[in-house]
Amino acid sequence: MSLQPPPAAPAVLTKSDLFIKEHSESWKRFSSMVDKARNSPKRLSPEELREFPKLYRRTCADLARARSLGLARDLTDYLNESVARAHTLLYAPPLLDRSALSRFFLDTLPDCAIRNFPAVLLSALLFFGSYAISLFLVSRNGDLAATFVSASTLDGFTDSYREAVDGRSLGGSSFMTAFYISNNVTIAFLSFASGILAGAGSLYFLLQNGLFLGTIEGYIHYAGYGANIDAFTMAHGPLELSGLVLAGAAGLCLGFAVIRGGRYRRADALLIARDRVFPLVAAFVLCIGAAAFIEGFVSPRAIPLWIKSGIAWLSSACLFAYFIAYPLLRRLVRRKRRG
Amino acid sequence: MGSRVAAWFVDALAQSLIVACAAVLLQAALGGSSVLDDLGKIDTGRGLAIAFYLILLFLLKWGYYALFEALMRGQSPGKRAMGIQVVRTNGEPLDFPSIAVRNLVRSVDDFPGLPLLGFLVAVTNQKAQRLGDLAASTIVVRVRRGELTPPETARLSERTAAIPVAGMAKTLTEAELGVLRKFLNERSLLPEALIGKLSARLRAQAQAKTGFEGRGLDDVAFLEAVYRAHAVAQPTQGPAEPPAARTPPEGGA
């Protein structure tokens, strides 16, 4: 049965056109609301906010109907895009809010070391292992040092530790702290980030850092200036080394996810790893940042050893309490409660 | 991909500018004396100035992108200029872990020892993800510019109104009609050579499906006739769904 549009009618309409005609009012209203809000719902008036979810639901329903009716593709694309834009507006959580922050510091962050215990353990073994081995070997026989570290670097370090540490001006301390932050945190970041290469990068950084530090320490001891270097590194040591281990652990987590996702596809494994890894990153940034301040302001000062040693013990105790004792206790309590 | 590279250039330029400004300020603060002879003796003011400079460089290196991605929901200035955005693979906007991981792994993408590693990875990847994107499960997408409007109705020429269409089986689906409409409305935007090819192709397909011969008609007139034939009755307030008898079953096309 053919159809001739009446001469007065303006256009030839298909089912899609009729569908559009019926609903375009609300779609346009919806679209303009999304435009007005741009990225924050705060820009909408209270009435608009009340209406928004309704319009969203209606447009979603229209999209579903349009699809099942098999309407024109550019129509469903339009609706799809309209809904997609609004989805972000409606469902995106605020980037930062108080409860999320407190949850992070009271719950997620302390838990990160235990949660990723295998990675942390492996990282610690790699790092402290290489550190201990090179320290042992080089302090017995200083000539070995040259195989790990260049001669010029060794000389440079020997020079700095020839005399007992002397203390610096405030300006010097600020400058050096900034240097330590940018240098050490960068190394830690690299140790972490290189984990994406199937963990190989983190492995390399952990071993290399361990070897380097152990060699330097061993060499200085061998040369007889051991007391000086100990006096310098004592105060900030625990924090900095813990930070390095955590960074390596985070990198290894990434590596695990890339190599064998376990029960998950690689993409999903990476998604999960991302959430595991983030608190570790926050942890090592805080540790190394704190260590940098101590290294800049405290370590170079000629204050009595017991104070520096006290700081070392205190920082170790805090690390232990926050990252090990507190989360373990919470887990214990939770398990008891469940009976 | 090209947009990302362009955006990267814009961002690199912005970063260089910031560093340059900071360096100038630093020179001024140091008051001309450039050599740091004895670190131990440096005075507070100068020490702080250098400290700030170092921290700024550090923050810039690691935090430039992170800051903007957090503030502008996934766009750095370069990306905003090119109209692209970072989102998570599930469509949601970025959250802190994604931003952190994505930007930290950036250092591997830009690693000096393995040049263009990130670029190479992105080029071989289906979703154009560089290493940072893979680690954080993010992708870079285009942001739609301009207004979002529903499709227009078909603009047909008067002369085709009276073409007899007896014997045409109205078996084209709505989706197919949509294709016709789009072609008829927007064909002037296509290059000349292409219009002819497309219209011939569409005609052949429509002919096969509807059995309409349309002798003596040029391609465009043919298509318009077919389109008109499939239109539904429409008083100004049309029914939401025309009677079922007229609608072809969904499974077509």
Coordinates of C-alpha atoms in Angstrom, one line a residue, chain B residues 89-177:
Chain B
T89 CA 38.3 1.6 30.8
N90 CA 34.9 1.1 32.4
G91 CA 33.9 4.5 31.2
E92 CA 34.1 6.2 34.6
P93 CA 36.2 9.3 35.2
L94 CA 39.6 9.1 36.8
D95 CA 40.1 8.4 40.4
F96 CA 43.2 8.9 42.5
P97 CA 44.8 5.4 42.1
S98 CA 44.4 5.6 38.4
I99 CA 45.9 9.0 38.2
A100 CA 48.8 8.0 40.5
V101 CA 49.7 4.8 38.7
R102 CA 49.2 6.2 35.2
N103 CA 51.6 9.1 35.8
L104 CA 54.2 7.1 37.7
V105 CA 54.5 4.5 35.0
R106 CA 54.8 7.4 32.5
S107 CA 58.5 7.5 33.6
V108 CA 58.9 4.1 31.9
D109 CA 57.1 5.2 28.8
D110 CA 59.4 8.1 28.4
F111 CA 62.5 6.2 29.5
P112 CA 65.6 7.7 27.8
G113 CA 67.2 4.3 27.4
L114 CA 64.3 2.8 25.5
P115 CA 63.2 5.7 23.3
L116 CA 59.5 6.0 22.4
L117 CA 58.7 2.9 24.4
G118 CA 55.3 4.3 25.4
F119 CA 54.6 5.3 21.8
L120 CA 55.5 1.9 20.5
V121 CA 53.3 0.2 23.0
A122 CA 50.4 2.4 22.3
V123 CA 50.7 1.9 18.6
T124 CA 50.6 -1.9 18.9
N125 CA 47.7 -1.8 21.3
Q126 CA 44.1 -2.1 20.3
K127 CA 43.0 0.6 22.7
A128 CA 46.0 2.8 22.0
Q129 CA 47.2 2.3 25.6
R130 CA 50.7 3.1 26.6
L131 CA 52.3 1.4 29.6
G132 CA 50.8 3.8 32.0
D133 CA 47.4 3.3 30.6
L134 CA 47.8 -0.5 30.8
A135 CA 48.9 -0.3 34.4
A136 CA 46.0 2.0 35.4
S137 CA 43.4 0.6 33.1
T138 CA 42.7 3.9 31.4
I139 CA 42.2 5.0 27.8
V140 CA 42.3 8.3 26.0
V141 CA 39.1 9.2 24.2
R142 CA 37.8 12.1 22.1
V143 CA 35.6 14.6 23.8
R144 CA 32.6 15.5 21.7
R145 CA 32.6 19.1 20.7
G146 CA 29.7 21.1 19.7
E147 CA 26.0 20.5 20.4
L148 CA 24.4 17.2 20.6
T149 CA 21.2 17.2 18.5
P150 CA 18.9 14.4 17.4
P151 CA 19.0 13.4 13.7
E152 CA 17.1 15.5 11.2
T153 CA 14.2 14.4 9.2
A154 CA 14.8 13.6 5.5
R155 CA 14.8 16.5 3.1
L156 CA 13.4 15.2 -0.1
S157 CA 12.8 17.0 -3.4
E158 CA 9.4 17.7 -4.6
R159 CA 9.8 16.0 -7.9
T160 CA 9.9 12.6 -6.4
A161 CA 6.7 13.0 -4.6
A162 CA 4.5 11.6 -7.4
I163 CA 6.6 8.6 -8.4
P164 CA 4.4 5.5 -8.5
V165 CA 5.6 2.9 -6.1
A166 CA 3.3 0.0 -6.7
G167 CA 4.9 -3.4 -6.5
M168 CA 7.5 -2.3 -3.9
A169 CA 7.8 -4.6 -1.0
K170 CA 8.3 -2.4 2.0
T171 CA 10.9 -4.6 3.6
L172 CA 13.5 -2.0 4.5
T173 CA 14.2 -1.8 8.3
E174 CA 14.3 1.4 10.2
A175 CA 18.0 1.1 10.5
E176 CA 18.3 0.9 6.7
L177 CA 16.0 3.8 6.3

